[in-house]
Amino acid sequence: METSPQILTAILSSFSLTDLPPDAIVRPPGTNITLPCLEGELENTTVVHWRLNGQNISTLRGRLVEEGSRLLLPPVYDNNSGLYTCHAGGRVLRSVRLLVEEPPQVPNFTCFRRSVTKDILCEWKPSRQLSPHTKARLWVGKGFMGGNQTEQQCRYYSRSQKVTCRVAVTHHDEDTYLRMTMCVANTAGTATSDQKYYKIGDLVKPDPPENVVVTPVEKAPRKLLVTWRYPSSWGSKIYHLQFQLRYRADISRTYSEVSRLEVTSQVIDDALQNRLHRVQVRAREEFDYGAWKPPEPESETTASHIPKVPDDYHFVTSNVSTTPEFPIDSEKPAVEVAVDMSLHTFLIPAVTVILGLALVVGIVIRYRKKWWLPSSGEAKPKAIPSYSLVPLGSGPPLSLSPLLSPPASPVSESSVDSPRILGNSPYDISNADYFLLPR
């Protein structure tokens, strides 16, 4: 969105540069300049010489040409800027301050917050170095209408070659929208950016994690351990981060990603043996508050973290399988990679099978007789003994015989001492034990 003329007029009217001396001349690079010293008849009759920042022009060969009292300057550049003085008879006849400078570029800035508890930083990186006379201002208004505009001073850092502006915010302003405009000016002109709207809560973009280190995993040719630390600029122990890991082998053009990591380490388990791997890690607020910050270029962030996977382990080969998380281009041939098969991988299943077989054999031996005996008995079942009815003798029926014999003489010896043979009676009453009943 372009800046309205009313806002632009208000910005430029309050944007004052350092006052230049009246004899200052501003020219863009690549132009030819002629500096006069005297005018009229004195120009041809007076002998003059020129100095640049106190140094005689005659010592500056190949750069400046004196023609009479005038000084001819070939295409000028930044190093031609300075104070030119014309001298005659020990006097200074004229002084001119030349400033070689281009008009500023139209700034294209971006804004972010390094943490939930930090202020807003707006940065602009021009394509060329700015001159010392350049000034930058950021105009901030709240709401879509941009009311109550405030001016924020910006600073140019020559080391990073960035213009940085700071906007103070509070935790209660998370849902507030800001309208921002940056204006840059130097001695050659001014430039104003388009208006940009930002929601304060969406500007949280943590810096990349620090101390990213990649190390091979011992006895695992296909694994790499990646560790990192919270960025020091996060500066909050209350709010936490989630991380995203991106990696690729040097023979691949696409990255594999592992997202929503809440810890500061991750094992890559599909590395290619004896290949270089490039790793990038970035951070975001744990509840998706704000946004991801664009990853830094590989050459800057991963140059010192490209280890070779060790190849001194015993392994068997297997084809890489395609998974949804780490797809492989189907047009490329399959790559054979090393797979680590450690000893304990075989021991655990082998011991389990042996114990199971021993248990089965023990059960069979323990219950062998019980299982076999019933089977032999079922073939020959025991015969049930049969009983036949025997007819009674031809004697008188029992109903006609008395139940008790006539009592014997108490003095009869045969009743006591000698046994008595019964005739046809079924009862033996000679046994006196039948009649000895307890009282």
C-alpha positions as MATLAB code, in Angstrom:
seq = 'METSPQILTAILSSFSLTDLPPDAIVRPPGTNITLPCLEGELENTTVVHWRLNGQNISTLRGRLVEEGSRLLLPPVYDNNSGLYTCHAGGRVLRSVRLLVEEPPQVPNFTCFRRSVTKDILCEWKPSRQLSPHTKARLWVGKGFMGGNQTEQQCRYYSRSQKVTCRVAVTHHDEDTYLRMTMCVANTAGTATSDQKYYKIGDLVKPDPPENVVVTPVEKAPRKLLVTWRYPSSWGSKIYHLQFQLRYRADISRTYSEVSRLEVTSQVIDDALQNRLHRVQVRAREEFDYGAWKPPEPESETTASHIPKVPDDYHFVTSNVSTTPEFPIDSEKPAVEVAVDMSLHTFLIPAVTVILGLALVVGIVIRYRKKWWLPSSGEAKPKAIPSYSLVPLGSGPPLSLSPLLSPPASPVSESSVDSPRILGNSPYDISNADYFLLPR';
ca = [
       0.000    0.000    0.000;
       1.408    3.364   -1.005;
       1.863    6.202    1.450;
      -0.806    8.884    1.171;
       0.375   12.398    0.229;
      -0.821   13.799    3.558;
       1.248   11.324    5.566;
       4.269   11.816    3.297;
       4.087   15.595    3.694;
       3.861   15.284    7.471;
       6.823   12.934    7.546;
       9.081   15.048    5.349;
       8.168   18.282    7.099;
       9.364   16.975   10.429;
      12.294   15.058    8.964;
      15.117   17.598    9.074;
      18.639   16.761    8.040;
      21.877   18.246    9.313;
      22.135   21.794    8.036;
      24.574   21.981    5.129;
      26.873   24.966    4.626;
      25.802   27.386    1.892;
      28.830   26.572   -0.250;
      28.120   22.792   -0.260;
      27.622   21.036   -3.566;
      25.914   17.639   -3.762;
      26.446   15.517   -6.847;
      25.639   11.870   -7.619;
      28.474    9.464   -8.402;
      29.731    9.337  -11.994;
      29.212   13.006  -12.875;
      31.810   15.545  -14.098;
      32.221   18.724  -12.022;
      33.986   22.052  -12.602;
      34.833   24.214   -9.574;
      35.496   27.929  -10.367;
      37.759   30.070   -8.154;
      37.675   33.603   -9.629;
      35.398   35.326  -12.084;
      35.902   38.091  -14.635;
      39.382   39.515  -15.414;
      40.968   38.072  -12.267;
      40.374   34.620  -13.572;
      43.018   35.019  -16.278;
      45.515   37.222  -14.434;
      45.721   35.615  -11.025;
      47.764   32.489  -10.342;
      45.917   30.131   -8.018;
      46.307   26.585   -6.729;
      43.805   24.166   -5.224;
      43.871   21.983   -2.166;
      41.677   19.046   -1.129;
      41.348   18.662    2.631;
      44.588   20.691    2.998;
      46.619   18.674    0.499;
      47.894   20.239   -2.731;
      46.103   19.100   -5.852;
      49.414   18.672   -7.710;
      50.250   15.685   -5.521;
      46.963   13.950   -6.432;
      47.934   12.653   -9.847;
      45.426   11.292  -12.301;
      42.400   12.476  -10.382;
      42.096   16.243  -10.658;
      43.059   18.735  -13.430;
      43.693   22.468  -12.984;
      42.764   24.689  -15.908;
      43.590   28.276  -15.109;
      41.781   29.161  -11.934;
      39.224   26.395  -12.434;
      39.411   22.835  -11.187;
      38.112   20.110  -13.492;
      36.920   16.943  -11.750;
      36.533   13.732  -13.800;
      33.694   11.357  -12.901;
      33.536   11.647   -9.157;
      32.825    8.989   -6.544;
      32.611    8.760   -2.795;
      36.337    9.248   -2.267;
      36.167   12.598   -4.080;
      34.018   14.104   -1.343;
      35.702   16.715    0.820;
      36.620   20.387    1.266;
      38.156   22.039   -1.784;
      39.952   25.397   -1.245;
      41.362   27.837   -3.806;
      44.541   29.719   -2.716;
      46.342   32.790   -4.140;
      49.230   34.597   -2.399;
      48.682   32.728    0.824;
      45.004   33.621    0.981;
      41.939   31.439    0.629;
      39.919   32.859   -2.215;
      37.142   30.267   -2.175;
      36.128   27.061   -0.423;
      33.645   24.489   -1.695;
      32.462   21.358    0.138;
      31.693   18.607   -2.319;
      29.397   15.749   -1.304;
      29.213   12.798   -3.697;
      26.162   10.805   -2.757;
      23.288    8.907   -4.312;
      19.690    9.399   -3.306;
      18.606    6.743   -0.807;
      16.897    3.555   -1.858;
      13.247    2.974   -1.070;
      13.370    0.999    2.198;
      11.718   -2.414    2.355;
      11.711   -3.291    6.032;
      10.471   -6.251    8.054;
       9.424   -6.349   11.713;
       9.606   -9.109   14.326;
       9.924   -9.837   18.042;
      12.591  -12.192   19.322;
      10.458  -13.203   22.306;
       7.016  -12.718   23.810;
       8.587  -10.379   26.356;
      10.680   -8.330   23.864;
       9.984   -5.134   21.926;
       9.407   -4.936   18.187;
      12.462   -4.641   15.955;
      12.116   -3.392   12.378;
      15.096   -3.968   10.070;
      16.063   -2.881    6.590;
      19.204   -4.036    4.790;
      20.070   -1.742    1.852;
      21.913   -3.146   -1.146;
      24.756   -0.632   -0.723;
      26.476    0.968    2.215;
      24.870    4.129    3.529;
      26.743    7.379    3.858;
      27.332    8.979    7.260;
      24.793   11.679    6.371;
      21.928    9.188    6.037;
      19.104    9.303    8.549;
      16.189    6.922    8.976;
      12.927    7.279   10.888;
      10.026    4.906   11.528;
       6.526    6.315   11.847;
       4.129    4.178   13.877;
       0.374    4.611   14.249;
      -2.080    2.373   16.113;
      -5.045    0.840   14.333;
      -5.843    0.686   10.636;
      -6.268    4.443   10.535;
      -2.827    4.986   12.014;
      -3.901    7.469   14.624;
      -1.527    9.044   17.159;
       1.571    8.588   15.034;
       4.875    8.505   16.847;
       8.397    8.878   15.476;
      10.969    6.196   16.250;
      14.622    6.844   15.575;
      16.546    4.204   13.672;
      20.218    3.316   13.723;
      22.519    2.045   11.007;
      24.948   -0.732   11.973;
      27.894   -0.793    9.576;
      28.998   -4.267   10.646;
      25.720   -5.938    9.722;
      24.801   -3.197    7.228;
      21.294   -2.992    8.606;
      19.037   -0.151    9.664;
      17.264   -1.111   12.910;
      14.322    0.584   14.612;
      12.862   -0.356   18.004;
       9.190   -0.018   18.968;
       8.278   -0.535   22.630;
       5.164   -2.648   23.292;
       3.543   -4.271   26.307;
       1.953   -7.658   26.886;
      -1.507   -6.061   26.765;
      -0.995   -4.901   23.145;
      -0.887   -8.381   21.592;
      -4.137   -7.897   19.629;
      -3.323   -4.352   18.492;
      -2.576   -3.542   14.852;
       0.162   -1.088   13.928;
       0.604    0.917   10.746;
       4.258    1.613    9.997;
       6.167    3.700    7.459;
       9.939    4.125    7.154;
      11.550    7.220    5.701;
      15.232    7.512    4.736;
      17.007   10.736    3.751;
      20.507   11.937    2.937;
      22.028   14.980    1.342;
      20.907   13.827   -2.119;
      17.224   13.247   -1.409;
      14.621   11.219    0.517;
      12.777    7.936    0.069;
       9.674    6.606    1.811;
       8.476    3.021    2.088;
       4.973    1.732    1.581;
       2.696    1.474    4.583;
       2.743   -1.872    6.359;
       0.270   -3.289    8.856;
       1.318   -5.679   11.601;
      -0.517   -7.398   14.423;
       1.733   -7.242   17.459;
       0.983  -10.815   18.534;
       1.959  -12.216   15.123;
       5.429  -10.670   15.183;
       6.956  -13.218   17.596;
       9.730  -14.883   15.573;
      12.449  -16.445   17.738;
      16.038  -16.473   16.548;
      17.514  -19.782   15.334;
      18.763  -22.118   18.082;
      22.392  -21.844   19.103;
      25.226  -24.369   19.297;
      23.784  -26.755   16.727;
      26.055  -29.818   16.808;
      25.766  -33.019   14.755;
      27.612  -36.145   15.904;
      27.537  -39.762   14.634;
      25.885  -42.364   16.871;
      28.256  -45.127   17.944;
      27.690  -48.470   16.219;
      24.809  -47.019   14.205;
      25.959  -46.027   10.685;
      22.523  -44.688    9.737;
      22.040  -42.452   12.759;
      23.123  -38.902   13.582;
      22.551  -37.125   16.878;
      21.626  -33.438   16.568;
      21.744  -31.229   19.671;
      21.133  -27.506   20.123;
      20.334  -24.850   22.713;
      17.678  -22.208   23.195;
      18.603  -18.900   21.533;
      20.010  -16.516   24.112;
      17.735  -13.764   22.778;
      14.621  -15.708   23.866;
      15.323  -14.724   27.465;
      12.214  -16.259   29.056;
      11.952  -19.271   31.329;
       8.152  -19.103   31.464;
       7.458  -19.329   27.740;
       8.882  -22.341   25.896;
       9.718  -23.120   22.282;
       9.024  -25.843   19.787;
      11.622  -26.727   17.166;
      11.727  -27.905   13.592;
      14.649  -29.947   12.284;
      15.493  -29.945    8.578;
      18.218  -32.099    7.077;
      19.371  -33.529    3.786;
      22.269  -35.483    2.366;
      24.595  -33.750   -0.045;
      23.223  -35.843   -2.923;
      19.645  -34.744   -2.236;
      17.996  -31.440   -3.137;
      15.017  -31.722   -0.820;
      14.889  -31.519    2.957;
      13.362  -34.001    5.364;
      11.592  -32.314    8.282;
      10.788  -33.275   11.859;
       8.426  -30.754   13.483;
       6.989  -29.971   16.922;
      10.059  -31.044   18.871;
       9.861  -29.945   22.501;
      13.352  -31.155   23.415;
      16.749  -29.862   22.322;
      17.989  -33.044   20.658;
      16.891  -35.453   17.957;
      18.286  -38.618   16.394;
      18.243  -38.840   12.605;
      17.737  -42.531   11.858;
      17.795  -42.539    8.045;
      21.201  -41.022    7.328;
      23.148  -42.274    4.332;
      26.426  -43.913    5.172;
      29.617  -42.047    4.302;
      27.751  -39.003    2.950;
      27.779  -35.382    4.040;
      24.576  -34.148    5.731;
      23.401  -30.560    6.129;
      21.247  -29.690    9.122;
      19.114  -26.665   10.012;
      17.066  -26.015   13.146;
      14.566  -23.225   13.741;
      12.251  -22.322   16.607;
       8.714  -21.130   17.263;
       6.615  -20.443   20.339;
       5.284  -23.746   21.750;
       1.587  -22.936   21.147;
       2.130  -21.691   17.550;
       2.130  -18.103   18.768;
       3.770  -15.931   16.138;
       5.559  -17.511   13.185;
       8.699  -19.314   12.079;
      11.681  -17.176   11.229;
      13.123  -17.955    7.784;
      16.127  -20.302    8.110;
      19.572  -18.909    7.584;
      21.518  -19.920    4.458;
      23.267  -23.266    4.659;
      26.692  -21.793    4.137;
      26.331  -19.702    7.270;
      24.570  -22.082    9.620;
      25.650  -25.580    8.643;
      29.188  -25.286    7.337;
      30.694  -26.425   10.646;
      28.087  -29.141   11.232;
      28.572  -31.515    8.306;
      30.089  -34.734    9.679;
      30.735  -37.924    7.748;
      28.861  -40.995    8.867;
      31.499  -43.522   10.058;
      32.029  -46.569    7.846;
      34.076  -48.792   10.189;
      31.129  -50.869   11.464;
      29.950  -54.319   10.398;
      26.619  -54.070    8.656;
      24.254  -55.668    6.207;
      22.660  -53.774    3.348;
      18.997  -53.005    2.875;
      17.018  -50.774    0.560;
      15.616  -47.534    1.967;
      11.838  -47.693    2.294;
       9.672  -44.681    1.517;
       7.743  -43.275    4.457;
       5.239  -40.379    4.604;
       7.613  -38.405    6.794;
      10.645  -38.789    4.564;
       9.558  -39.351    0.947;
      12.055  -40.444   -1.677;
      11.861  -39.427   -5.294;
      10.402  -42.403   -7.174;
      12.209  -41.410  -10.365;
      15.614  -41.938   -8.787;
      17.083  -45.424   -8.342;
      16.957  -46.954   -4.891;
      20.062  -46.416   -2.811;
      21.574  -49.175   -0.726;
      22.561  -48.030    2.723;
      24.050  -49.640    5.805;
      21.817  -51.002    8.535;
      23.288  -51.785   11.947;
      22.349  -55.220   13.377;
      23.743  -55.414   16.910;
      24.182  -58.650   18.914;
      21.463  -58.005   21.436;
      18.944  -57.802   18.592;
      19.438  -61.548   18.046;
      19.954  -62.605   21.664;
      16.622  -61.405   23.029;
      14.399  -63.313   20.517;
      16.629  -66.425   20.705;
      16.475  -66.633   24.502;
      12.711  -66.111   24.410;
      12.217  -68.975   21.923;
      14.456  -71.343   23.912;
      12.600  -70.658   27.163;
       9.263  -71.201   25.444;
      10.355  -74.548   23.996;
      11.697  -75.704   27.372;
       8.375  -74.836   28.996;
       6.402  -76.819   26.389;
       8.682  -79.890   26.761;
       8.308  -79.797   30.548;
       4.535  -79.735   30.308;
       4.505  -82.670   27.881;
       6.731  -84.823   30.144;
       4.761  -83.940   33.269;
       1.361  -84.922   31.892;
       2.417  -87.702   29.535;
       1.007  -90.637   31.629;
      -2.235  -88.884   32.321;
      -2.753  -88.271   28.615;
      -1.809  -91.848   27.497;
      -3.624  -94.060   30.157;
      -7.181  -92.978   29.373;
      -6.638  -93.707   25.715;
      -5.684  -97.392   26.363;
      -8.631  -97.924   28.760;
     -11.158  -96.647   26.325;
     -10.360  -99.475   23.907;
     -11.245 -102.254   26.377;
     -13.908 -101.163   28.869;
     -14.303 -103.239   32.017;
     -17.059 -105.919   31.879;
     -19.844 -105.651   34.412;
     -20.144 -108.970   36.383;
     -23.438 -110.749   35.945;
     -25.323 -112.501   38.670;
     -27.823 -115.368   38.195;
     -30.811 -116.216   40.341;
     -30.616 -119.599   42.163;
     -33.906 -121.276   43.030;
     -34.546 -122.154   46.619;
     -34.631 -125.704   47.931;
     -37.639 -127.875   48.201;
     -38.045 -127.366   51.924;
     -40.907 -125.609   53.579;
     -41.168 -121.906   52.995;
     -39.600 -119.584   55.415;
     -42.906 -118.159   56.422;
     -43.814 -121.501   58.068;
     -40.593 -121.783   60.098;
     -40.394 -120.090   63.455;
     -38.019 -117.164   63.751;
     -36.578 -118.410   67.045;
     -35.829 -121.972   68.113;
     -37.257 -123.267   71.328;
     -35.105 -122.284   74.253;
     -32.674 -124.935   75.408;
     -32.345 -126.190   78.915;
     -30.338 -123.839   81.032;
     -28.376 -126.774   82.389;
     -27.806 -128.400   79.069;
     -24.142 -128.509   78.310;
     -24.761 -128.716   74.656;
     -26.262 -125.241   74.673;
     -23.170 -123.770   76.133;
     -20.142 -125.754   75.345;
     -20.914 -127.755   72.278;
     -21.804 -126.259   68.964;
     -25.135 -126.904   67.480;
     -25.681 -127.704   63.946;
     -28.713 -126.106   62.476;
     -30.935 -127.967   60.198;
     -32.821 -126.121   57.646;
     -33.060 -122.802   59.624;
     -31.258 -119.869   58.055;
     -30.457 -118.316   61.421;
     -27.724 -119.354   63.791;
     -29.051 -118.742   67.275;
     -26.326 -120.733   68.935;
     -24.092 -117.633   68.885;
     -24.801 -115.985   72.205;
     -23.292 -112.666   70.998;
     -26.573 -111.818   69.285;
     -28.255 -111.620   72.630;
     -25.595 -109.676   74.547;
     -26.964 -106.248   74.153;
     -25.548 -103.364   76.181;
     -27.750 -101.966   78.856;
];
